Amino acid sequence: MGTMGNNKIAILLSGRGSNFVAIYDAIRRGKLDAEICCVISNLADATGLRLAQEWGLPALCIPSKGMDRAEYDRRLVEALKPHAPALVCLAGFMRILSPVFIAAFPSRVLNIHPALLPSFPGLHAQRQALDHGVKISGCTVHFADEGMDTGPIVMQRAVPVLEGDDENALSARILEQEHDVYWRAIAHTLAKISAKNAEN
Ligand code: GAR
């Protein structure tokens, strides 16, 4: 535990895990005072899961295929609760959470999305931005609720869309900002939670 009470964070991911890696690096470099208490993937072959295992973090796959949403979320909660995370951070976790999950961690779930919400929620946010011809997009860290990429916004970064951008170019420019904004939003939220706890 760090200087500010419970600073444990759980990470949920489904794939590459570059946001997880950025958070891990921020901790390792002493920029973010937090401890990754567990990493869970819904897909067994997620690169992020493999990295977490290599680095000796508590990491597991809870496969979601063919499972009822509420039942799946109950399993997730069951796996997470013993770690008592102050925050659950969705990092490319490509599933909508049910009320079961949100109720278990009220105002304790963060998500990152590669657009300036409420614009372009859901899949392929960067392609949606290009299709609409917006000149500015970006990324958003927000508290997750039962909706798709909805809930109170914590931090955003604006990113210009440049002439000739394709989906890859825009995604890379946004991702660079994702990697810098997520750990800052986590630090900010952990500090807020601990200040609130100190009040009570
Ligand atoms: C990130 O761009 C993240 O913002 C996005 O998935 C990618 C995961 O990359 N999330 C969403 O679109 C949520 N609706 P990563 O696995 O390398 O962190």
mmCIF file of C-alpha atoms and ligand atoms in Angstrom:
data_model
loop_
_atom_site.group_PDB
_atom_site.id
_atom_site.type_symbol
_atom_site.label_atom_id
_atom_site.label_comp_id
_atom_site.label_asym_id
_atom_site.label_seq_id
_atom_site.Cartn_x
_atom_site.Cartn_y
_atom_site.Cartn_z
ATOM 1 C CA MET A 1 0.000 0.000 0.000
ATOM 2 C CA GLY A 2 1.191 3.506 -0.828
ATOM 3 C CA THR A 3 0.918 6.698 1.146
ATOM 4 C CA MET A 4 -2.731 7.333 0.408
ATOM 5 C CA GLY A 5 -4.661 4.328 1.627
ATOM 6 C CA ASN A 6 -5.973 1.692 -0.721
ATOM 7 C CA ASN A 7 -4.247 2.287 -4.037
ATOM 8 C CA LYS A 8 -4.892 -1.123 -5.541
ATOM 9 C CA ILE A 9 -6.192 -1.198 -9.086
ATOM 10 C CA ALA A 10 -7.530 -4.104 -11.092
ATOM 11 C CA ILE A 11 -7.188 -4.156 -14.881
ATOM 12 C CA LEU A 12 -9.707 -5.738 -17.259
ATOM 13 C CA LEU A 13 -8.635 -6.180 -20.862
ATOM 14 C CA SER A 14 -9.452 -8.111 -24.020
ATOM 15 C CA GLY A 15 -6.466 -7.688 -26.322
ATOM 16 C CA ARG A 16 -3.190 -5.930 -27.008
ATOM 17 C CA GLY A 17 -3.079 -4.272 -23.607
ATOM 18 C CA SER A 18 -1.022 -1.212 -24.520
ATOM 19 C CA ASN A 19 -3.010 0.900 -22.049
ATOM 20 C CA PHE A 20 -2.309 -1.664 -19.346
ATOM 21 C CA VAL A 21 1.403 -1.513 -20.228
ATOM 22 C CA ALA A 22 1.364 2.306 -20.025
ATOM 23 C CA ILE A 23 -0.220 2.131 -16.554
ATOM 24 C CA TYR A 24 2.283 -0.528 -15.481
ATOM 25 C CA ASP A 25 5.167 1.682 -16.728
ATOM 26 C CA ALA A 26 3.824 4.751 -14.921
ATOM 27 C CA ILE A 27 3.810 2.744 -11.681
ATOM 28 C CA ARG A 28 7.253 1.280 -12.299
ATOM 29 C CA ARG A 29 8.696 4.743 -12.970
ATOM 30 C CA GLY A 30 7.190 6.123 -9.778
ATOM 31 C CA LYS A 31 4.789 8.485 -11.545
ATOM 32 C CA LEU A 32 1.643 6.692 -10.381
ATOM 33 C CA ASP A 33 1.350 5.550 -6.779
ATOM 34 C CA ALA A 34 -0.723 2.438 -7.321
ATOM 35 C CA GLU A 35 -0.444 -1.315 -7.265
ATOM 36 C CA ILE A 36 -1.923 -3.585 -9.914
ATOM 37 C CA CYS A 37 -3.649 -6.204 -7.790
ATOM 38 C CA CYS A 38 -4.970 -8.284 -10.658
ATOM 39 C CA VAL A 39 -5.347 -8.461 -14.424
ATOM 40 C CA ILE A 40 -8.320 -10.255 -15.955
ATOM 41 C CA SER A 41 -8.966 -10.983 -19.623
ATOM 42 C CA ASN A 42 -12.094 -12.430 -21.171
ATOM 43 C CA LEU A 43 -9.966 -13.820 -24.011
ATOM 44 C CA ALA A 44 -7.260 -16.425 -23.369
ATOM 45 C CA ASP A 45 -4.961 -15.235 -26.154
ATOM 46 C CA ALA A 46 -4.926 -11.545 -25.200
ATOM 47 C CA THR A 47 -1.384 -10.148 -25.432
ATOM 48 C CA GLY A 48 -2.039 -8.040 -22.334
ATOM 49 C CA LEU A 49 -2.793 -11.163 -20.319
ATOM 50 C CA ARG A 50 0.425 -12.849 -21.476
ATOM 51 C CA LEU A 51 2.464 -9.782 -20.480
ATOM 52 C CA ALA A 52 0.828 -9.630 -17.037
ATOM 53 C CA GLN A 53 1.733 -13.284 -16.503
ATOM 54 C CA GLU A 54 5.325 -12.704 -17.672
ATOM 55 C CA TRP A 55 5.643 -9.846 -15.198
ATOM 56 C CA GLY A 56 4.393 -12.025 -12.357
ATOM 57 C CA LEU A 57 1.178 -10.115 -11.745
ATOM 58 C CA PRO A 58 -1.883 -12.013 -10.539
ATOM 59 C CA ALA A 59 -3.506 -12.616 -13.924
ATOM 60 C CA LEU A 60 -6.273 -14.843 -15.123
ATOM 61 C CA CYS A 61 -8.601 -15.467 -18.009
ATOM 62 C CA ILE A 62 -12.308 -15.715 -17.339
ATOM 63 C CA PRO A 63 -13.688 -16.768 -20.721
ATOM 64 C CA SER A 64 -16.858 -14.988 -21.695
ATOM 65 C CA LYS A 65 -17.789 -16.984 -24.760
ATOM 66 C CA GLY A 66 -21.340 -18.290 -24.673
ATOM 67 C CA MET A 67 -21.942 -17.087 -21.146
ATOM 68 C CA ASP A 68 -24.932 -15.093 -19.951
ATOM 69 C CA ARG A 69 -23.907 -11.477 -19.286
ATOM 70 C CA ALA A 70 -25.109 -11.275 -15.677
ATOM 71 C CA GLU A 71 -23.607 -14.679 -14.877
ATOM 72 C CA TYR A 72 -20.294 -13.623 -16.419
ATOM 73 C CA ASP A 73 -20.248 -10.414 -14.438
ATOM 74 C CA ARG A 74 -20.966 -12.313 -11.222
ATOM 75 C CA ARG A 75 -17.862 -14.389 -11.929
ATOM 76 C CA LEU A 76 -15.823 -11.289 -12.561
ATOM 77 C CA VAL A 77 -16.979 -9.749 -9.291
ATOM 78 C CA GLU A 78 -16.209 -12.978 -7.441
ATOM 79 C CA ALA A 79 -12.671 -12.973 -8.853
ATOM 80 C CA LEU A 80 -12.093 -9.293 -8.132
ATOM 81 C CA LYS A 81 -13.560 -8.907 -4.642
ATOM 82 C CA PRO A 82 -10.814 -10.778 -2.736
ATOM 83 C CA HIS A 83 -8.280 -8.294 -4.179
ATOM 84 C CA ALA A 84 -10.330 -5.377 -2.807
ATOM 85 C CA PRO A 85 -9.387 -2.946 -5.588
ATOM 86 C CA ALA A 86 -9.965 0.758 -4.973
ATOM 87 C CA LEU A 87 -10.527 1.047 -8.719
ATOM 88 C CA VAL A 88 -11.296 -1.284 -11.597
ATOM 89 C CA CYS A 89 -9.738 0.016 -14.818
ATOM 90 C CA LEU A 90 -11.112 -1.131 -18.148
ATOM 91 C CA ALA A 91 -8.261 -1.110 -20.650
ATOM 92 C CA GLY A 92 -9.603 -2.286 -23.978
ATOM 93 C CA PHE A 93 -12.103 -4.569 -22.252
ATOM 94 C CA MET A 94 -14.548 -4.981 -25.092
ATOM 95 C CA ARG A 95 -17.678 -5.860 -23.149
ATOM 96 C CA ILE A 96 -20.585 -3.898 -21.777
ATOM 97 C CA LEU A 97 -20.892 -4.304 -18.029
ATOM 98 C CA SER A 98 -24.178 -5.321 -16.490
ATOM 99 C CA PRO A 99 -25.793 -3.631 -13.469
ATOM 100 C CA VAL A 100 -24.496 -6.592 -11.404
ATOM 101 C CA PHE A 101 -20.939 -5.451 -11.974
ATOM 102 C CA ILE A 102 -21.523 -1.723 -11.629
ATOM 103 C CA ALA A 103 -23.420 -2.246 -8.353
ATOM 104 C CA ALA A 104 -20.495 -4.244 -6.954
ATOM 105 C CA PHE A 105 -18.063 -1.360 -7.643
ATOM 106 C CA PRO A 106 -20.137 1.832 -7.512
ATOM 107 C CA SER A 107 -18.198 4.822 -8.904
ATOM 108 C CA ARG A 108 -15.139 2.595 -8.896
ATOM 109 C CA VAL A 109 -14.906 1.578 -12.559
ATOM 110 C CA LEU A 110 -12.904 3.641 -15.061
ATOM 111 C CA ASN A 111 -12.874 3.177 -18.834
ATOM 112 C CA ILE A 112 -10.833 4.680 -21.644
ATOM 113 C CA HIS A 113 -12.292 5.324 -25.063
ATOM 114 C CA PRO A 114 -10.570 6.596 -28.231
ATOM 115 C CA ALA A 115 -12.940 9.503 -28.962
ATOM 116 C CA LEU A 116 -14.220 12.666 -27.320
ATOM 117 C CA LEU A 117 -17.322 11.192 -25.704
ATOM 118 C CA PRO A 118 -20.243 11.474 -25.999
ATOM 119 C CA SER A 119 -19.225 11.424 -29.677
ATOM 120 C CA PHE A 120 -18.487 8.071 -31.281
ATOM 121 C CA PRO A 121 -19.096 5.464 -28.567
ATOM 122 C CA GLY A 122 -18.775 1.768 -29.367
ATOM 123 C CA LEU A 123 -16.529 -0.008 -31.826
ATOM 124 C CA HIS A 124 -14.214 1.670 -34.337
ATOM 125 C CA ALA A 125 -14.439 5.105 -32.741
ATOM 126 C CA GLN A 126 -11.544 6.407 -34.837
ATOM 127 C CA ARG A 127 -13.177 5.231 -38.075
ATOM 128 C CA GLN A 128 -16.447 6.846 -36.983
ATOM 129 C CA ALA A 129 -14.577 10.125 -36.435
ATOM 130 C CA LEU A 130 -13.007 9.925 -39.911
ATOM 131 C CA ASP A 131 -16.347 9.040 -41.518
ATOM 132 C CA HIS A 132 -17.938 12.105 -39.935
ATOM 133 C CA GLY A 133 -15.084 14.329 -41.071
ATOM 134 C CA VAL A 134 -14.447 15.821 -37.633
ATOM 135 C CA LYS A 135 -11.280 17.901 -37.406
ATOM 136 C CA ILE A 136 -10.676 17.218 -33.736
ATOM 137 C CA SER A 137 -11.076 13.903 -31.970
ATOM 138 C CA GLY A 138 -9.259 12.508 -28.952
ATOM 139 C CA CYS A 139 -9.739 10.211 -26.016
ATOM 140 C CA THR A 140 -11.802 10.119 -22.853
ATOM 141 C CA VAL A 141 -11.385 8.538 -19.438
ATOM 142 C CA HIS A 142 -14.736 8.200 -17.711
ATOM 143 C CA PHE A 143 -16.521 6.318 -14.981
ATOM 144 C CA ALA A 144 -18.251 3.357 -16.572
ATOM 145 C CA ASP A 145 -21.927 2.629 -16.093
ATOM 146 C CA GLU A 146 -24.209 0.069 -17.742
ATOM 147 C CA GLY A 147 -24.162 1.919 -21.060
ATOM 148 C CA MET A 148 -21.726 1.615 -23.917
ATOM 149 C CA ASP A 149 -18.936 4.128 -23.241
ATOM 150 C CA THR A 150 -21.207 6.267 -21.072
ATOM 151 C CA GLY A 151 -20.785 7.689 -17.571
ATOM 152 C CA PRO A 152 -19.239 10.794 -15.939
ATOM 153 C CA ILE A 153 -16.102 12.083 -17.663
ATOM 154 C CA VAL A 154 -12.861 12.304 -15.675
ATOM 155 C CA MET A 155 -10.332 13.566 -18.268
ATOM 156 C CA GLN A 156 -10.137 14.127 -22.001
ATOM 157 C CA ARG A 157 -7.417 14.889 -24.525
ATOM 158 C CA ALA A 158 -8.072 16.550 -27.865
ATOM 159 C CA VAL A 159 -6.180 15.180 -30.859
ATOM 160 C CA PRO A 160 -6.214 16.804 -34.324
ATOM 161 C CA VAL A 161 -7.418 14.853 -37.329
ATOM 162 C CA LEU A 162 -4.959 15.626 -40.110
ATOM 163 C CA GLU A 163 -5.446 15.778 -43.850
ATOM 164 C CA GLY A 164 -4.883 12.319 -45.311
ATOM 165 C CA ASP A 165 -5.289 10.456 -42.010
ATOM 166 C CA ASP A 166 -6.408 6.870 -42.275
ATOM 167 C CA GLU A 167 -7.730 4.833 -39.372
ATOM 168 C CA ASN A 168 -4.250 3.626 -38.409
ATOM 169 C CA ALA A 169 -2.649 7.049 -38.405
ATOM 170 C CA LEU A 170 -5.438 8.616 -36.350
ATOM 171 C CA SER A 171 -5.564 5.657 -33.955
ATOM 172 C CA ALA A 172 -1.812 5.891 -33.315
ATOM 173 C CA ARG A 173 -2.005 9.636 -32.633
ATOM 174 C CA ILE A 174 -4.883 9.122 -30.209
ATOM 175 C CA LEU A 175 -3.251 6.100 -28.546
ATOM 176 C CA GLU A 176 -0.203 8.160 -27.631
ATOM 177 C CA GLN A 177 -2.508 10.458 -25.657
ATOM 178 C CA GLU A 178 -4.415 7.516 -24.149
ATOM 179 C CA HIS A 179 -1.157 6.237 -22.718
ATOM 180 C CA ASP A 180 -0.445 9.553 -21.028
ATOM 181 C CA VAL A 181 -3.934 10.436 -19.838
ATOM 182 C CA TYR A 182 -5.077 7.130 -18.318
ATOM 183 C CA TRP A 183 -2.542 6.924 -15.497
ATOM 184 C CA ARG A 184 -3.124 10.605 -14.698
ATOM 185 C CA ALA A 185 -6.873 10.009 -14.482
ATOM 186 C CA ILE A 186 -6.240 6.994 -12.230
ATOM 187 C CA ALA A 187 -3.977 9.068 -9.948
ATOM 188 C CA HIS A 188 -6.587 11.831 -9.817
ATOM 189 C CA THR A 189 -9.412 9.403 -9.019
ATOM 190 C CA LEU A 190 -7.438 7.498 -6.361
ATOM 191 C CA ALA A 191 -6.617 10.827 -4.681
ATOM 192 C CA LYS A 192 -10.282 11.831 -4.737
ATOM 193 C CA ILE A 193 -11.379 8.508 -3.258
ATOM 194 C CA SER A 194 -8.816 8.682 -0.493
ATOM 195 C CA ALA A 195 -9.744 12.310 0.312
ATOM 196 C CA LYS A 196 -13.383 11.269 0.531
ATOM 197 C CA ASN A 197 -12.511 8.354 2.784
ATOM 198 C CA ALA A 198 -10.500 10.642 5.056
ATOM 199 C CA GLU A 199 -13.585 12.850 5.476
ATOM 200 C CA ASN A 200 -15.658 9.981 6.799
HETATM 201 C C1 GAR B 1 -7.845 1.496 -26.958
HETATM 202 O O1 GAR B 1 -7.736 2.376 -28.046
HETATM 203 C C2 GAR B 1 -9.056 1.829 -26.114
HETATM 204 O O2 GAR B 1 -9.284 3.201 -26.013
HETATM 205 C C3 GAR B 1 -10.152 1.141 -26.893
HETATM 206 O O3 GAR B 1 -9.589 -0.097 -27.264
HETATM 207 C C4 GAR B 1 -8.182 0.069 -27.430
HETATM 208 C C5 GAR B 1 -7.472 -0.970 -26.620
HETATM 209 O O4 GAR B 1 -6.095 -0.935 -26.884
HETATM 210 N N1 GAR B 1 -11.351 0.982 -26.114
HETATM 211 C C6 GAR B 1 -12.576 1.095 -26.618
HETATM 212 O O5 GAR B 1 -12.798 1.268 -27.802
HETATM 213 C C7 GAR B 1 -13.709 0.989 -25.621
HETATM 214 N N2 GAR B 1 -14.960 1.182 -26.254
HETATM 215 P P1 GAR B 1 -5.076 -1.625 -25.869
HETATM 216 O O6 GAR B 1 -5.544 -3.065 -25.682
HETATM 217 O O7 GAR B 1 -3.755 -1.563 -26.586
HETATM 218 O O8 GAR B 1 -5.082 -0.836 -24.590
#
